[in-house]
Short mmCIF file of C-alpha atoms and ligand atoms in Angstrom, two decimals:
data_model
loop_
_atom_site.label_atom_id
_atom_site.label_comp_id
_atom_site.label_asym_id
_atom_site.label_seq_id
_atom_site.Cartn_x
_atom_site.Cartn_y
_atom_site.Cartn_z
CA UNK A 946 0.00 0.00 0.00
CA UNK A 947 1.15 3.35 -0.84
CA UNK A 948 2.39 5.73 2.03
CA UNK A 949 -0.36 8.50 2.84
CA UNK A 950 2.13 10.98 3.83
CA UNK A 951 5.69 11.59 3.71
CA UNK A 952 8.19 13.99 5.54
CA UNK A 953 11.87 14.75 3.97
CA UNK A 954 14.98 17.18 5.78
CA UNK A 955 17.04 19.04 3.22
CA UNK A 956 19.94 21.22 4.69
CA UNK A 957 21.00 24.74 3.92
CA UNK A 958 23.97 24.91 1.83
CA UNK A 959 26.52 27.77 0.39
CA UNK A 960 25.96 28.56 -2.82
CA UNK A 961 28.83 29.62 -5.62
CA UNK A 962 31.70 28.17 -2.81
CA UNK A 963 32.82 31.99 -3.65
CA UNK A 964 35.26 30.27 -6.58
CA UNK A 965 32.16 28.51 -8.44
CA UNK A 966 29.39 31.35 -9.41
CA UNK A 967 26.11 28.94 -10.16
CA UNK A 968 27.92 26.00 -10.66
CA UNK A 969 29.42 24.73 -7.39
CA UNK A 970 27.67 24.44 -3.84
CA UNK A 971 28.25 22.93 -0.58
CA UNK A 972 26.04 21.17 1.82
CA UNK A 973 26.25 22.56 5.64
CA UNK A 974 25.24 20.52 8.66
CA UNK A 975 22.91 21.50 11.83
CA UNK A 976 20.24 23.60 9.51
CA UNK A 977 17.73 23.14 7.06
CA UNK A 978 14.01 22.98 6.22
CA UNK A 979 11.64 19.94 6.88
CA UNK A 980 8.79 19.74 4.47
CA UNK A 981 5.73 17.32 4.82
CA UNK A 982 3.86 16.13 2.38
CA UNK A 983 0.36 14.35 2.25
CA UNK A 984 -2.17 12.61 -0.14
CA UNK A 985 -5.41 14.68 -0.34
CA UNK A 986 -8.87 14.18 -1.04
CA UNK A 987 -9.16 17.55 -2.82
CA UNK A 988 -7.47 18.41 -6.28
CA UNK A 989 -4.65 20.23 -6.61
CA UNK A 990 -1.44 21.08 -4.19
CA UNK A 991 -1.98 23.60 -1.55
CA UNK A 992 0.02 24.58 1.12
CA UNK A 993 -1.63 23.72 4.64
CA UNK A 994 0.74 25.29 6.88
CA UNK A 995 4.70 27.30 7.33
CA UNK A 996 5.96 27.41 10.41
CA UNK A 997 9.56 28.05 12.38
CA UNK A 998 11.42 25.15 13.69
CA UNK A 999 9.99 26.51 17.12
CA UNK A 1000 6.45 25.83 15.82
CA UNK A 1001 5.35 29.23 15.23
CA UNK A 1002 3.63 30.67 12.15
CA UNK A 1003 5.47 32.43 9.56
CA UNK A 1004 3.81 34.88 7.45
CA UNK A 1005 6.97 36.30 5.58
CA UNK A 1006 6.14 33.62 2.76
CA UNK A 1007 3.17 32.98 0.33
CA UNK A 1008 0.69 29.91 1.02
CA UNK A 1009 0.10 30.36 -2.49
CA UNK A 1010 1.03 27.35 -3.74
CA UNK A 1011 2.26 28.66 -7.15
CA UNK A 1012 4.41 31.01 -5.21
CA UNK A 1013 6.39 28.81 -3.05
CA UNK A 1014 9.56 27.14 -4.14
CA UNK A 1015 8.67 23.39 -1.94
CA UNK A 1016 5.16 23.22 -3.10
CA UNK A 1017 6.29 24.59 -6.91
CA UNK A 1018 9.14 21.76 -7.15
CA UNK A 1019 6.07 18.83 -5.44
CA UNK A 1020 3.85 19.98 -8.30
CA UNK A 1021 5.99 20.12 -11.08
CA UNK A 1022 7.66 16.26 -9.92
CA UNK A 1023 3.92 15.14 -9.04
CA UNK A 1024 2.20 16.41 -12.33
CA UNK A 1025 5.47 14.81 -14.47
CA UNK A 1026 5.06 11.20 -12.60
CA UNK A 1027 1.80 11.42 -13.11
CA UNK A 1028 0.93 11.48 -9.38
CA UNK A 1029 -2.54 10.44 -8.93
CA UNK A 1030 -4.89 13.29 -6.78
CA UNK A 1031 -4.06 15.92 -4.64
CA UNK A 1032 -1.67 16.92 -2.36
CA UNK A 1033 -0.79 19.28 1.01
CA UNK A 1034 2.08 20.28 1.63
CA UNK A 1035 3.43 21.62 5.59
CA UNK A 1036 6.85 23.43 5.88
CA UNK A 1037 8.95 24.22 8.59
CA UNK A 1038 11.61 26.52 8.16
CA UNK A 1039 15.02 25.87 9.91
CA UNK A 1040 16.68 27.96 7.09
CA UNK A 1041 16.47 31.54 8.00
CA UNK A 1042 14.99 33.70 4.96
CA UNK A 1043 17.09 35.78 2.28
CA UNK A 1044 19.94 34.35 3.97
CA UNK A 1045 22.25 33.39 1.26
CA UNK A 1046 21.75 29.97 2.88
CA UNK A 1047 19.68 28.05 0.28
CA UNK A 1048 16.62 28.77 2.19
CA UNK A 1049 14.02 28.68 -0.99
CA UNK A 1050 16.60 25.54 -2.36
CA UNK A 1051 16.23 23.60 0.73
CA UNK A 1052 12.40 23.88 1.39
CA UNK A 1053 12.26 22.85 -2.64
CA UNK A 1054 14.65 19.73 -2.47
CA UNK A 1055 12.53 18.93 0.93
CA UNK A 1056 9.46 19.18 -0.98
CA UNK A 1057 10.60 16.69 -3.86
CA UNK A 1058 12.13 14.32 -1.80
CA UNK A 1059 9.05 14.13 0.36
CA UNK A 1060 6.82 14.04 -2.57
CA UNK A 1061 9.03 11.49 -4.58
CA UNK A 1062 8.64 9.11 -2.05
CA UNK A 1063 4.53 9.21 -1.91
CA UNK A 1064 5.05 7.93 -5.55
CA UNK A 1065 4.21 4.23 -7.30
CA UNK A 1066 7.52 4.49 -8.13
CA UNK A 1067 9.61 6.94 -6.76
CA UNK A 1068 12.60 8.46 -9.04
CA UNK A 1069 16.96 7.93 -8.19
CA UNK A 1070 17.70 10.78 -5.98
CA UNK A 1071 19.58 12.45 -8.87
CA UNK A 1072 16.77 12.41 -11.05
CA UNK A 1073 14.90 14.93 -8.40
CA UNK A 1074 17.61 17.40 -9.43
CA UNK A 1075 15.13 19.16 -12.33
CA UNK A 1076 12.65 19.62 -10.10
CA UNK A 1077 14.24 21.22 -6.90
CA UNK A 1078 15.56 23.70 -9.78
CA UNK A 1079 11.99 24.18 -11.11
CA UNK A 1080 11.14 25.28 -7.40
CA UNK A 1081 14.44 27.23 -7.10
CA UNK A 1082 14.06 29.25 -10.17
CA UNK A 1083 10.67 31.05 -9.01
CA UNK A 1084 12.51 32.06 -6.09
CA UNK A 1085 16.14 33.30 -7.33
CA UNK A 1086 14.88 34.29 -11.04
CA UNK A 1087 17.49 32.08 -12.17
CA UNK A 1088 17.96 28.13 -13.02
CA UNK A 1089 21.15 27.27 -11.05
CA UNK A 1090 21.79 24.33 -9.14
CA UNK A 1091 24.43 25.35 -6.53
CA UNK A 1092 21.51 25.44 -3.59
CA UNK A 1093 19.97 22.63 -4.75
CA UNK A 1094 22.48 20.23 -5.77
CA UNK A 1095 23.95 19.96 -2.65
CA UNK A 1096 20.92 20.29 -0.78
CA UNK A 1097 20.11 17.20 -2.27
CA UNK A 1098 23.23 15.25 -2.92
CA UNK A 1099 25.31 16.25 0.23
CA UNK A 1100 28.97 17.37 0.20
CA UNK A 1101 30.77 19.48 -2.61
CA UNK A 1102 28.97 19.59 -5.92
CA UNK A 1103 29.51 20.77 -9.38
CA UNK A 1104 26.66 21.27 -11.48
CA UNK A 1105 27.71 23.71 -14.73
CA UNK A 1106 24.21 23.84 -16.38
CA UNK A 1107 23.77 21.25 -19.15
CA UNK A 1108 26.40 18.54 -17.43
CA UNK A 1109 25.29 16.17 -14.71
CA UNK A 1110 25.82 17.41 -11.01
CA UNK A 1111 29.08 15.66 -9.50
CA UNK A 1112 29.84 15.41 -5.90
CA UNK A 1113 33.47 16.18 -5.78
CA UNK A 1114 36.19 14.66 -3.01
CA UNK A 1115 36.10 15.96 -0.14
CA UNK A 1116 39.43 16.68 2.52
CA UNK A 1117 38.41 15.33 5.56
CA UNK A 1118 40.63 17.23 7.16
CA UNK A 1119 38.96 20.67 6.26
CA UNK A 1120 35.73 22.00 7.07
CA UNK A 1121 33.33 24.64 7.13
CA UNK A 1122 32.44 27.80 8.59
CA UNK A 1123 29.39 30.15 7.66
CA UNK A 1124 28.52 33.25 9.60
CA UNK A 1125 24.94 34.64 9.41
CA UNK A 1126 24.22 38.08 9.75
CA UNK A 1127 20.84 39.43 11.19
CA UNK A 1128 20.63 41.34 7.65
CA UNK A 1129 18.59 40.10 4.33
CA UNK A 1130 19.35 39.81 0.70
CA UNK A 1131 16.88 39.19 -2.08
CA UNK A 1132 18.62 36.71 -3.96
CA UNK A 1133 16.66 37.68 -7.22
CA UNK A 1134 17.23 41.39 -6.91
CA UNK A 1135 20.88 40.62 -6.02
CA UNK A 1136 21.24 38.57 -9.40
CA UNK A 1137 19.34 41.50 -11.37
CA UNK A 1138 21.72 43.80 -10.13
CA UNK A 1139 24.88 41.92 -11.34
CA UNK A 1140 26.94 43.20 -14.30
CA UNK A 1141 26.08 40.96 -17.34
CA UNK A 1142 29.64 40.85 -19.19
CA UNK A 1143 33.16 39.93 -17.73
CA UNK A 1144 36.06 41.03 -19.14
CA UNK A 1145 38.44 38.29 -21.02
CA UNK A 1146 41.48 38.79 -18.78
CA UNK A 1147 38.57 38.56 -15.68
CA UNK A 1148 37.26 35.22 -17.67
CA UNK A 1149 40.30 33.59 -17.89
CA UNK A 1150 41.70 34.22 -13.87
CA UNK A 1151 38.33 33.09 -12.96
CA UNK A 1152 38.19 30.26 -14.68
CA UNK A 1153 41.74 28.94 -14.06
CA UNK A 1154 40.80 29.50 -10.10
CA UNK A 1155 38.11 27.41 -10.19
CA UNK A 1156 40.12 24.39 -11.81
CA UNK A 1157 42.51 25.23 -9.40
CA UNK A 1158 40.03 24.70 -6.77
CA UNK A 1159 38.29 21.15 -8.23
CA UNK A 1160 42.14 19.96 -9.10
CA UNK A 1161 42.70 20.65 -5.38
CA UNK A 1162 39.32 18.48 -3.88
CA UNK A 1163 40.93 15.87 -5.91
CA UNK A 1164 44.74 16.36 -4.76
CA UNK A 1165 43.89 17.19 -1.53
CA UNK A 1166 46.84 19.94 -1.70
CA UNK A 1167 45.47 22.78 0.40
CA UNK A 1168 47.90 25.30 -0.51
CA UNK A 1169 46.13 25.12 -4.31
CA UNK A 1170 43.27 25.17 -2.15
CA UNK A 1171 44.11 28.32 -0.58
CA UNK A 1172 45.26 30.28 -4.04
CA UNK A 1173 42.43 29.23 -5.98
CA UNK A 1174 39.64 29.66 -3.19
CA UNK A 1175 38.66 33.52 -4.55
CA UNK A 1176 36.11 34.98 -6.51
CA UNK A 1177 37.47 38.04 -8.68
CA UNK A 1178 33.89 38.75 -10.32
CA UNK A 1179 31.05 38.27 -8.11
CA UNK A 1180 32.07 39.31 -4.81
CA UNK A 1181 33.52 42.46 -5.71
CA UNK A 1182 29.94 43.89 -7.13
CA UNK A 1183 27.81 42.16 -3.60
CA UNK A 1184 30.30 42.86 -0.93
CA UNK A 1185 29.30 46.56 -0.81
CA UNK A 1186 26.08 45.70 0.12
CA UNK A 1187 26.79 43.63 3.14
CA UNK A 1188 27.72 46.03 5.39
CA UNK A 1189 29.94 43.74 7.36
CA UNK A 1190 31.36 41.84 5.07
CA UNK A 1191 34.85 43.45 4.45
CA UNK A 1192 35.67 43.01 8.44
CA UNK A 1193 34.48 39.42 8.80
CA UNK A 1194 36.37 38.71 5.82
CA UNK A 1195 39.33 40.33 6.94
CA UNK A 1196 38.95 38.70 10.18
CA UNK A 1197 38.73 35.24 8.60
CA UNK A 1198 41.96 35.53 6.33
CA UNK A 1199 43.68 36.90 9.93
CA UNK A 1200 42.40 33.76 11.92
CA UNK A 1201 44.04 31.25 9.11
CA UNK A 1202 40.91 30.38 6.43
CA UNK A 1203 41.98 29.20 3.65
CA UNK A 1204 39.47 30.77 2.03
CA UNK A 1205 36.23 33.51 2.96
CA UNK A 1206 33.68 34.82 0.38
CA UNK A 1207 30.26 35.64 0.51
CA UNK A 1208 27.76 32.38 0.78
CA UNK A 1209 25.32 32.34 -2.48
CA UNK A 1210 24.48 36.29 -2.79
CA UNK A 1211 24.90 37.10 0.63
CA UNK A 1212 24.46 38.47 3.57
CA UNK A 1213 25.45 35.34 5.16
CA UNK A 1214 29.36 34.58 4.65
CA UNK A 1215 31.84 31.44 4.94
CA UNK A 1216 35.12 30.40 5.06
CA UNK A 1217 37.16 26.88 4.45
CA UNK A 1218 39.69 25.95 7.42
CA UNK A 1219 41.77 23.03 8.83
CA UNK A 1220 39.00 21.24 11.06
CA UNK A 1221 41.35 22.23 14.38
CA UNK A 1222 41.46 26.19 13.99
CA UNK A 1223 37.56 25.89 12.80
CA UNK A 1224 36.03 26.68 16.29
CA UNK A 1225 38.78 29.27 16.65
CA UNK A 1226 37.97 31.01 13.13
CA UNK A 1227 33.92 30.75 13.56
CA UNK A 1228 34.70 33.16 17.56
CA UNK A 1229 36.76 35.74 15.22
CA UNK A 1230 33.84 35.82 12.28
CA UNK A 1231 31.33 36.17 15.16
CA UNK A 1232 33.13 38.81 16.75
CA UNK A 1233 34.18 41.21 13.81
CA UNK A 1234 30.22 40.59 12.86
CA UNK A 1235 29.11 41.77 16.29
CA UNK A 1236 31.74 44.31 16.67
CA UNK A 1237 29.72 46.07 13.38
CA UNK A 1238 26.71 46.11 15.67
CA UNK A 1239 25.41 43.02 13.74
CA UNK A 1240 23.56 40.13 15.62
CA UNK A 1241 24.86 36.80 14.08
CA UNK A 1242 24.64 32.63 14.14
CA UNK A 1243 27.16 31.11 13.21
CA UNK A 1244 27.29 26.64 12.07
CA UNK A 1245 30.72 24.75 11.44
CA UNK A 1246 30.33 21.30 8.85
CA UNK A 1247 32.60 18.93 7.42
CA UNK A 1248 32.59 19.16 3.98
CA UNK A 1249 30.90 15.82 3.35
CA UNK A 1250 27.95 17.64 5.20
CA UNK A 1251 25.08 15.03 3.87
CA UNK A 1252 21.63 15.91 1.83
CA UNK A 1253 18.35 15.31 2.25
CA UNK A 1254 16.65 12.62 3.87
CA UNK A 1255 13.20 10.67 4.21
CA UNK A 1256 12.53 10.85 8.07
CA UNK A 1257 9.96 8.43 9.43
N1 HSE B 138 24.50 31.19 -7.39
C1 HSE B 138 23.45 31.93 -6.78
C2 HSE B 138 23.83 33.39 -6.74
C3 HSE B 138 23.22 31.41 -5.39
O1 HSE B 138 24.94 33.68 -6.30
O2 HSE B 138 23.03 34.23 -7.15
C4 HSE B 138 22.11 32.12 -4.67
O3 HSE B 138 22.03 31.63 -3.35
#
């Protein structure tokens, strides 16, 4: 007999790794969204409830169901599968909003993985992929899988649009750190407000850099690690609107990272370090945050952080 109802976790992840603009993301640990998902007698998907992780109601986001990125990515896998009657759909946030987190990604993947499961015959994990991006597009105005992917997957991920996504080697020895400010970024405004042409000298440093980076998951050589680990385009246009950003940053580089850039369009930020100095790097982010009279959380995850899960 098929399940009635189904609930999946998908975790908050760092879009763009700072190196990877829309093609590489990274899974974090101790956040993400929890999305629930039932059989209905009524037609169509609609959203029955979004709450906090503390329970209580959250009216920043539509119930519209063709306005939210989880119920968005359940219809569009549902409808394709050919998903017999209706659907509700219950969300908790964990992932705070406009974040640069992967909020709307997470609360999408979370809605395909629980839907996917209330199927005859539920889809490989990877084929979910198209459908979390469906649900992630309304929300960013763009179709890039850096949220998603590892949202999903877990770990390190490159997905360049039109190849599969790959979960890239992970150190073990390196993980981590992302610093959220109390601020908010629209990720969809952010994107609009980016310049649409790079130069060729820009194109061709960025580009090396981010082989530099994948040829250094795969080597495990941390010093490539820490050349390559820089974004030369992107950050330079957001970081003036993070207000904080230049100190944290500065205060990462100080306290060892081997890398610090803005996670996804911002506010929130990360850096890469040796697991030993993490806790150490995480206090000096903190403090040069809240030293700008910004109120932050801060999470520290090994880099083969896993994705989403069915939970009973
Ligand atoms: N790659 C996206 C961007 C991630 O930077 O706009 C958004 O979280």
């Amino acid at each position: 007999m098929t399940s009635q109802s189904s609930t999946a976790f998908a975790p908050a992840s760092i879009g763009n790794v700072g190196v990877g603009f829309d093609v590489l993301g990274l899974a974090i640990a101790g956040a993400g969204d929890r999305v629930t998902v039932s059989r209905s007698d009524n037609a169509g998907i609609a959203i029955t409830s979004i709450r906090t992780s503390d329970g209580e109601e959250l009216t920043d986001l539509s119930r519209d169901a063709d306005k939210n990125t989880a119920s968005i990515a359940a219809a569009a896998l549902w409808q394709a599968q050919g998903g017999e009657g209706g659907l509700t759909i219950d969300i908790e946030k964990g992932v705070p909003l406009q974040s640069g987190m992967g909020s709307s990604a997470a609360s999408a993947v979370a809605g395909v993985v629980a839907t996917n499961a209330l199927l005859d015959v539920p889809l490989p994990t990877e084929a979910l992929l198209d459908y979390a991006i469906e649900g992630e597009a309304f929300a960013s105005g763009g179709r890039h899988a850096d949220n998603v992917a590892p949202s999903l997957l877990g770990g390190l991920v490159l997905c360049p649009p039109g190849l599969d996504a790959v979960r890239l080697p992970t150190p073990d020895t390196v993980a981590s750190v992302l610093v959220h400010p109390e601020l908010r970024v629209n990720t969809a405004e952010s994107r609009a407000g980016l310049s649409a042409t790079v130069t060729r000298e820009q194109w061709i440093r960025q580009q090396g850099l981010l082989a530099g980076f994948v040829t250094a998951t795969f080597s495990g050589d941390l010093s490539l690690m820490r050349r390559s680990l820089k974004d030369l385009i992107i950050e330079p246009q957001r970081a003036p609107s993070v207000s904080c950003f230049e100190s944290v940053s500065r205060a990462a580089i100080e306290a060892g990272a081997i890398g610090c850039s803005l996670s996804g369009s911002g506010p929130s930020i990360f850096a890469l370090i040796e697991n030993e100095q993490a806790e150490r790097l995480a206090s000096a982010m903190v403090d040069a945050c809240e030293a700008q009279g910004i109120d932050c959380q801060s999470w520290i995850s090994p880099l083969s952080s896993p994705g989403a899960a069915l939970e009973d």
